[in-house]
JSON list of C-alpha atoms in Angstrom, two decimals:
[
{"chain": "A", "resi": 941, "resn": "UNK", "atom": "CA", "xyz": [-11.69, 15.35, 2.71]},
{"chain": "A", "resi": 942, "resn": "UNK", "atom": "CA", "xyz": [-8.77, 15.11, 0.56]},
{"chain": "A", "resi": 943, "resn": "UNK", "atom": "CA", "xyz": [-5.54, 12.96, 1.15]},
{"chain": "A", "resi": 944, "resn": "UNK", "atom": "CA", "xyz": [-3.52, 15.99, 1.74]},
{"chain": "A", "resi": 945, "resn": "UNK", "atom": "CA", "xyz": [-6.25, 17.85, 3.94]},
{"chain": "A", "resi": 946, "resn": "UNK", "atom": "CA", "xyz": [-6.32, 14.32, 6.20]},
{"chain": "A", "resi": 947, "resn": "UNK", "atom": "CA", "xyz": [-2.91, 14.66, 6.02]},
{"chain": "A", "resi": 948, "resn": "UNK", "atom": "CA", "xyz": [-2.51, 18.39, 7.22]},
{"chain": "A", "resi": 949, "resn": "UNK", "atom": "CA", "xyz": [-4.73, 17.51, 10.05]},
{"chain": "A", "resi": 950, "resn": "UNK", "atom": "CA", "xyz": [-2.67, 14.81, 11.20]},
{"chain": "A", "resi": 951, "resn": "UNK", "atom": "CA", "xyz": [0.70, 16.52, 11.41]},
{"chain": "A", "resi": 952, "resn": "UNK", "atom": "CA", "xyz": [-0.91, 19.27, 13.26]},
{"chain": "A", "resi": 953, "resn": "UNK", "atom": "CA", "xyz": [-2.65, 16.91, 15.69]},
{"chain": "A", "resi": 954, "resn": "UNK", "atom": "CA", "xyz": [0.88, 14.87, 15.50]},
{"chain": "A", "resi": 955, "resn": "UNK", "atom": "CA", "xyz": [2.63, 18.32, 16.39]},
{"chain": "A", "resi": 956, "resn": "UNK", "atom": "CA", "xyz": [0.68, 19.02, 19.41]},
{"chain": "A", "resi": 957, "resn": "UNK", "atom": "CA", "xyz": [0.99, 15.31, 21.00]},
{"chain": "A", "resi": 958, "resn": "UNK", "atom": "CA", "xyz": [4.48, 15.46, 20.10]},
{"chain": "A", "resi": 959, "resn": "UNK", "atom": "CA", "xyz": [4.24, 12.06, 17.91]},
{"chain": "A", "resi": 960, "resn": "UNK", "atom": "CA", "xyz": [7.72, 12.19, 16.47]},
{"chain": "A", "resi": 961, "resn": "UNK", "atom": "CA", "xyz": [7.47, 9.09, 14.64]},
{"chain": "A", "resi": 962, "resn": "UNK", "atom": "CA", "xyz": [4.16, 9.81, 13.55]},
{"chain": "A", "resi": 963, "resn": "UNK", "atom": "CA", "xyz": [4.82, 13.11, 12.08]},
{"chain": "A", "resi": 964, "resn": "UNK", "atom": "CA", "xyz": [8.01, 12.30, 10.40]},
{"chain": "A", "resi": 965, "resn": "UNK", "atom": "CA", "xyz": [5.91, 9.62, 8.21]},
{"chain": "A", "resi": 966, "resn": "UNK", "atom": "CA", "xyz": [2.93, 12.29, 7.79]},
{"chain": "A", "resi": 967, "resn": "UNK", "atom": "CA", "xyz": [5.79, 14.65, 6.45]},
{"chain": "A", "resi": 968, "resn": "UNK", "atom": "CA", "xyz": [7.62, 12.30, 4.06]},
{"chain": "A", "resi": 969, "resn": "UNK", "atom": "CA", "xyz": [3.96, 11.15, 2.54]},
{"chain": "A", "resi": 970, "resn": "UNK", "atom": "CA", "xyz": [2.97, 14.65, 1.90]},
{"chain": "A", "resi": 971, "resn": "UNK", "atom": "CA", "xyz": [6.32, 15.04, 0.49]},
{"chain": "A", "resi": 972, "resn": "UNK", "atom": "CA", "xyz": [5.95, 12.47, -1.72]},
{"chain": "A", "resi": 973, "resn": "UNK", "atom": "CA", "xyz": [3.04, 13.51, -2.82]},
{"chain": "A", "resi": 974, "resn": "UNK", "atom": "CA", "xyz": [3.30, 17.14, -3.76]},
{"chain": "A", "resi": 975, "resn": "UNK", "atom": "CA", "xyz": [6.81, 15.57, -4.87]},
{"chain": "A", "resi": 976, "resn": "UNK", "atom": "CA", "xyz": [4.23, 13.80, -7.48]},
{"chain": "A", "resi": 977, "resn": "UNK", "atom": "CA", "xyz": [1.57, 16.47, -8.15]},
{"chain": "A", "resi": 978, "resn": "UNK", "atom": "CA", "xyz": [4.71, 18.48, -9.27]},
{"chain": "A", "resi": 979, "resn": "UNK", "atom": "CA", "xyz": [6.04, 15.89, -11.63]},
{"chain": "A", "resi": 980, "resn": "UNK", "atom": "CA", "xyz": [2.52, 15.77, -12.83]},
{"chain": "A", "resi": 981, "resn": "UNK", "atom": "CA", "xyz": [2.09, 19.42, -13.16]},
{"chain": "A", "resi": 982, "resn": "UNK", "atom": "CA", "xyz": [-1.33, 19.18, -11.88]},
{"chain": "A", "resi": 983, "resn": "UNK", "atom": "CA", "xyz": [-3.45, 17.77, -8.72]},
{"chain": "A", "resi": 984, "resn": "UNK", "atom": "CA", "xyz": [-3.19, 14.56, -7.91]},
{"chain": "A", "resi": 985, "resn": "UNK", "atom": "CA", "xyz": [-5.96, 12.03, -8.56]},
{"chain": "A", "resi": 986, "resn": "UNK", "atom": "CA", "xyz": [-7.29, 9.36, -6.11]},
{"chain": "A", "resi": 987, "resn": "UNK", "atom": "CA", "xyz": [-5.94, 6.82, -7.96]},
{"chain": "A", "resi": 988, "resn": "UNK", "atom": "CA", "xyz": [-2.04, 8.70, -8.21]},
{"chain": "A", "resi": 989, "resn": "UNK", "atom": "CA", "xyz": [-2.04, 9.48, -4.44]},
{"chain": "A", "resi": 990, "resn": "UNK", "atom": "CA", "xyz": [-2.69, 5.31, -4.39]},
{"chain": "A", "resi": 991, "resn": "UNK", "atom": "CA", "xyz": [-0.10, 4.57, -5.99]},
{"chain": "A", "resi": 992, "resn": "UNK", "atom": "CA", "xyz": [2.47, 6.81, -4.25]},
{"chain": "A", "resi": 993, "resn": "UNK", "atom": "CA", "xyz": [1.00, 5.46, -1.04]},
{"chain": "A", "resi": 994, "resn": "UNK", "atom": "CA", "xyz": [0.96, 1.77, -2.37]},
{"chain": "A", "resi": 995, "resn": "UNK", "atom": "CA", "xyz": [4.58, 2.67, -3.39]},
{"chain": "A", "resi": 996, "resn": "UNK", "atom": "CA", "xyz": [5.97, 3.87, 0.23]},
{"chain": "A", "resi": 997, "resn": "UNK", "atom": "CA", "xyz": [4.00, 0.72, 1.71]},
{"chain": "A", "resi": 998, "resn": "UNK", "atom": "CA", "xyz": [5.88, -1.89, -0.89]},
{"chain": "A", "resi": 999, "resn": "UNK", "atom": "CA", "xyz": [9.10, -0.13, 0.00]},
{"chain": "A", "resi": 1000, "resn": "UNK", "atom": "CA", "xyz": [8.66, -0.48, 3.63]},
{"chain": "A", "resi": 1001, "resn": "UNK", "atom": "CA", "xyz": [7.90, -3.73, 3.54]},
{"chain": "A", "resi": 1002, "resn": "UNK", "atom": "CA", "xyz": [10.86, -4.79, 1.44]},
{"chain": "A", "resi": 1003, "resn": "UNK", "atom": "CA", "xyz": [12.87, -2.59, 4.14]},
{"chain": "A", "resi": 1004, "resn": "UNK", "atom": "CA", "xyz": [11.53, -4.59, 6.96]},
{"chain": "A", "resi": 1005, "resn": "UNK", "atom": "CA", "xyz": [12.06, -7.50, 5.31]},
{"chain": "A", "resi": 1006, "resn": "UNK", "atom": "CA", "xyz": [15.85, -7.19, 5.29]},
{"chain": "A", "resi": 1007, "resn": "UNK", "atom": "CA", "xyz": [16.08, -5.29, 8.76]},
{"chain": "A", "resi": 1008, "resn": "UNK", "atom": "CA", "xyz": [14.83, -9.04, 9.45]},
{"chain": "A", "resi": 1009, "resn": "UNK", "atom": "CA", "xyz": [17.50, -10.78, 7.82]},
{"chain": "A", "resi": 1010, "resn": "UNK", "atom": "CA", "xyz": [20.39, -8.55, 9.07]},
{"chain": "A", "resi": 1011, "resn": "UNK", "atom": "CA", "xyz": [18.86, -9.18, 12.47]},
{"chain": "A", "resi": 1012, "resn": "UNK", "atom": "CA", "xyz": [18.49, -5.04, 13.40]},
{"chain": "A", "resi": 1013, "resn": "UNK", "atom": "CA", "xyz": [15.41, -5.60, 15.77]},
{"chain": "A", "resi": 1014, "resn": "UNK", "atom": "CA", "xyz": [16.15, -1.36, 16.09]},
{"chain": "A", "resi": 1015, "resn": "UNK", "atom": "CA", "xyz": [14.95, -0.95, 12.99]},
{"chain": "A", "resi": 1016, "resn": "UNK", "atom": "CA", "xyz": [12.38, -3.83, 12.25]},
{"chain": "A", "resi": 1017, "resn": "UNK", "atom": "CA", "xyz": [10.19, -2.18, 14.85]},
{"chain": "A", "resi": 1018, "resn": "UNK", "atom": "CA", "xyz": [10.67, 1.49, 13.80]},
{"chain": "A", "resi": 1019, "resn": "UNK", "atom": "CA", "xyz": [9.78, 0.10, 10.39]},
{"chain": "A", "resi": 1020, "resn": "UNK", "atom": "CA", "xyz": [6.80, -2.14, 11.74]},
{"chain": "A", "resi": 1021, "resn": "UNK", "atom": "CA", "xyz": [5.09, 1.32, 13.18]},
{"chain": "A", "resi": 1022, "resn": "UNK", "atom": "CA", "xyz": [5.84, 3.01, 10.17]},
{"chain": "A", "resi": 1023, "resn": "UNK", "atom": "CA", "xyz": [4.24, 0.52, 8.00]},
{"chain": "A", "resi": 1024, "resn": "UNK", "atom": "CA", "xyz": [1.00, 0.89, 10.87]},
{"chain": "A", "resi": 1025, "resn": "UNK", "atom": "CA", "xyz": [0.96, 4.66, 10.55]},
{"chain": "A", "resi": 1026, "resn": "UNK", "atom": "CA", "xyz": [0.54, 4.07, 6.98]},
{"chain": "A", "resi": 1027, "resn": "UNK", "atom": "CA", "xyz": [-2.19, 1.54, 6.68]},
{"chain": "A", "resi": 1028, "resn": "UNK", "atom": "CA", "xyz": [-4.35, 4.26, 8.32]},
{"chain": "A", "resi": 1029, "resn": "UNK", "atom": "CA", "xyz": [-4.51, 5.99, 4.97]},
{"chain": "A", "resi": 1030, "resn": "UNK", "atom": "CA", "xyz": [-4.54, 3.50, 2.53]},
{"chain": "A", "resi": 1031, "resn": "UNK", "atom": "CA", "xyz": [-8.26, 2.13, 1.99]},
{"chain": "A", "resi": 1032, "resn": "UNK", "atom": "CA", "xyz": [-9.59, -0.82, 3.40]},
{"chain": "A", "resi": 1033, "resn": "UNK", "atom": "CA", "xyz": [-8.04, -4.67, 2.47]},
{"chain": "A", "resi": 1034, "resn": "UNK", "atom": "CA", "xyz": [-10.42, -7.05, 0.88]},
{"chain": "A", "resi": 1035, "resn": "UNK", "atom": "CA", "xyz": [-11.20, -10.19, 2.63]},
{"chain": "A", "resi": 1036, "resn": "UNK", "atom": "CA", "xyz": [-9.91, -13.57, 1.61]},
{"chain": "A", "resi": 1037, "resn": "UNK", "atom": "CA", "xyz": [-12.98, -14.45, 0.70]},
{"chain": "A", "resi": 1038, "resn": "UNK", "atom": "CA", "xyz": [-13.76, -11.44, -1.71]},
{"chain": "A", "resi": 1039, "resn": "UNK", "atom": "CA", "xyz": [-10.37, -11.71, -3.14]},
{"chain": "A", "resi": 1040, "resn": "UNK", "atom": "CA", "xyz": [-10.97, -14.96, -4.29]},
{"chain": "A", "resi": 1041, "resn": "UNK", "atom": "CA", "xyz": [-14.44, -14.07, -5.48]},
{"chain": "A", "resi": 1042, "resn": "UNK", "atom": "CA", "xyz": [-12.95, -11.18, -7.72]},
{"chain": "A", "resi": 1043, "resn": "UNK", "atom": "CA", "xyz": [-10.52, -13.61, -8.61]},
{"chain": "A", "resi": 1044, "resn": "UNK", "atom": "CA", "xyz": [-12.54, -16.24, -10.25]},
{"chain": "A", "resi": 1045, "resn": "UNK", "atom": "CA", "xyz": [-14.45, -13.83, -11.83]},
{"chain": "A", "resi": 1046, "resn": "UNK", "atom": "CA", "xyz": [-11.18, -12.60, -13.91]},
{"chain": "A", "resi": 1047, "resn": "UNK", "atom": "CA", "xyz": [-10.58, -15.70, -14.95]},
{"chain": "A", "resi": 1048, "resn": "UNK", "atom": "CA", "xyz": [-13.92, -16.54, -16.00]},
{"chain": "A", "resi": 1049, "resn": "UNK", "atom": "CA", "xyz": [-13.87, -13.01, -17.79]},
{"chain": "A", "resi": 1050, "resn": "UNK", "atom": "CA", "xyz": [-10.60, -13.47, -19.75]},
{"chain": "A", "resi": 1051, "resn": "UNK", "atom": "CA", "xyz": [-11.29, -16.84, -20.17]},
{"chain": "A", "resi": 1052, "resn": "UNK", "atom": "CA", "xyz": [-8.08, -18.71, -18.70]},
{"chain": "A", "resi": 1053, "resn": "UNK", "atom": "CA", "xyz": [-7.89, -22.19, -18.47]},
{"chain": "A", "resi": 1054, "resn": "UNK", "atom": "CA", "xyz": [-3.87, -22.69, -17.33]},
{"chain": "A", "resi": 1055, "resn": "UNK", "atom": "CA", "xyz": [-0.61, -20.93, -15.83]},
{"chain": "A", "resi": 1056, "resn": "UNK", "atom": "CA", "xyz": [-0.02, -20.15, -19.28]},
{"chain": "A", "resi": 1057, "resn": "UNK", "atom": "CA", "xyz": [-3.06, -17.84, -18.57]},
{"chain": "A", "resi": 1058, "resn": "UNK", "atom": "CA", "xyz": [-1.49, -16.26, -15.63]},
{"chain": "A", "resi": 1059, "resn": "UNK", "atom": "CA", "xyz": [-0.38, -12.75, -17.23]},
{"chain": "A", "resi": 1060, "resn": "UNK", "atom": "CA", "xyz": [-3.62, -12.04, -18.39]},
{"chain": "A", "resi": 1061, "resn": "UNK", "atom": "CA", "xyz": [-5.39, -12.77, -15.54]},
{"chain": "A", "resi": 1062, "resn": "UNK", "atom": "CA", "xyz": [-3.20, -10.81, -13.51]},
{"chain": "A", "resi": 1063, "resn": "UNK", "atom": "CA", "xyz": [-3.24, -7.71, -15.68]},
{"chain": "A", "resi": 1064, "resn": "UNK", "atom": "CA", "xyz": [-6.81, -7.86, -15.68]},
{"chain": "A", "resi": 1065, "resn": "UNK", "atom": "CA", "xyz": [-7.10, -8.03, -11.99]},
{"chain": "A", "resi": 1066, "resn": "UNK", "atom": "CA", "xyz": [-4.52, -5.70, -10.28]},
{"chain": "A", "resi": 1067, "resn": "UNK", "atom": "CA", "xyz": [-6.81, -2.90, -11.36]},
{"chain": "A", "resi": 1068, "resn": "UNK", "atom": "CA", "xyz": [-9.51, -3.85, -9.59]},
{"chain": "A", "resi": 1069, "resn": "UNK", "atom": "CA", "xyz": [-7.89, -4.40, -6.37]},
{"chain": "A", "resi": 1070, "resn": "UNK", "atom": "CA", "xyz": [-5.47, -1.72, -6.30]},
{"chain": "A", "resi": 1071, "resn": "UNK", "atom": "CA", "xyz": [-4.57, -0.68, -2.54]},
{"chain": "A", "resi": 1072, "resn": "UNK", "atom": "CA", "xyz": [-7.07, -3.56, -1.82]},
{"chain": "A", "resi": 1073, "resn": "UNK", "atom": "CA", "xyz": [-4.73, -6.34, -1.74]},
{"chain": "A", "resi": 1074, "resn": "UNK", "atom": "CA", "xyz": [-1.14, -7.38, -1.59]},
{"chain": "A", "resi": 1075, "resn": "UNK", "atom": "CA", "xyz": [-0.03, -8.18, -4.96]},
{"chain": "A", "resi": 1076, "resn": "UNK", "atom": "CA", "xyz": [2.06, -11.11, -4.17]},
{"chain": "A", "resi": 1077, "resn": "UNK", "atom": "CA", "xyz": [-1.33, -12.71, -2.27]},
{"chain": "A", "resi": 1078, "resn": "UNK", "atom": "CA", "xyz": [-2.96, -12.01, -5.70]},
{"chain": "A", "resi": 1079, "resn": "UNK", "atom": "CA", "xyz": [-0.36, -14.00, -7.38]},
{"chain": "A", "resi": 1080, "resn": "UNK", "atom": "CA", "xyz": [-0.50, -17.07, -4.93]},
{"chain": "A", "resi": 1081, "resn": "UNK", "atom": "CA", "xyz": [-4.35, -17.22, -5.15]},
{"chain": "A", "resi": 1082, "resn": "UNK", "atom": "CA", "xyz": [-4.26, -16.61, -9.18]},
{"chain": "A", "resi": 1083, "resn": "UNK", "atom": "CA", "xyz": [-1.88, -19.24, -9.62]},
{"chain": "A", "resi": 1084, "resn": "UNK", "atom": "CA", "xyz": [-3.71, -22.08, -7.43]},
{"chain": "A", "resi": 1085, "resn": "UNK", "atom": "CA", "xyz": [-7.09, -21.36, -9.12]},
{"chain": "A", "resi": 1086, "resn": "UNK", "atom": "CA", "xyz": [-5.19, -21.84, -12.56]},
{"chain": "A", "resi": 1087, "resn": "UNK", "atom": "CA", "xyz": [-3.85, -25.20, -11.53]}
]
C-alpha cells in the first residue's frame, strides 16, 4: 500500500472517530505531498515522499523546540502528538547499535582517519540511513569515531 493510500485510510478512519488532531496532520501530509508530486509533475517516489515526511518531522521538531524555550506548554504538547502521529509513517529507526555499525563501515569505506574527514563521511552516510536516523545523532556518533 502506497503512502497516500495509508494515508486515505487514515483520514477516513480519523473522520469517523472524530480524531481532530489526527486528521488535521493526515491532511497537511497529504497536502504536502501531492503539493510535491505536482512540483514534480509526476508520482512521487518512496524516497521523495521520505523526504517530505523527513522534512515536516525536522520542522516540528525545531517548532517544539522553541515552544520549549518560550515556555507555551499549549503548544509543546499539541506539537509533541503531532510529531507521534507522524512517526507512525515514517519507517522504522535504527538501533544505536546498528547506527554505529553502519557508521564504522563509512569510514572504513571512504577511508577517514580525522575530523578533517568528517564531510565525507557524512555525505557518504546520510544516504544510507535516510528516515532511519536523526541526522544530528549521526553527526555526534561520526564525529567521536573520528577522534
Amino acid at each position: 500500500m502506497s503512502l497516500l493510500d495509508q494515508l486515505n485510510q487514515d483520514m477516513k478512519d480519523a473522520m469517523k472517530k472524530k480524531e481532530k488532531q489526527r486528521l488535521s496532520v493526515i491532511r497537511s501530509v497529504k497536502s504536502l505531498l501531492q503539493n510535491e508530486a505536482i512540483k514534480h509533475g509526476a508520482e512521487l517516489s518512496e524516497e521523495d515522499e521520505l523526504t517530505v515526511l523527513n522534512r515536516e518531522m525536522k520542522q516540528r521538531k525545531e517548532s517544539l523546540h522553541e515552544f520549549e524555550q518560550a515556555n507555551r506548554e499549549d503548544l509543546v504538547e499539541k506539537t509533541k502528538v503531532e510529531i507521534e502521529l507522524l512517526k507512525v509513517y515514517m519507517p522504522s529507526q535504527l538501533s544505536d547499535e546498528e547506527l554505529q555499525q553502519i557508521v564504522k563501515e563509512t569510514i572504513e569505506e571512504v577511508g577517514a582517519s580525522n575530523k578533517a574527514d568528517m564531510g565525507k563521511v557524512m555525505g557518504a552516510i546520510m544516504p544510507k540511513v535516510k528516515g532511519k536516523a536523526d541526522g544530528g545523532k549521526v553527526k555526534q556518533l561520526v564525529q567521536t569515531l573520528l577522534t
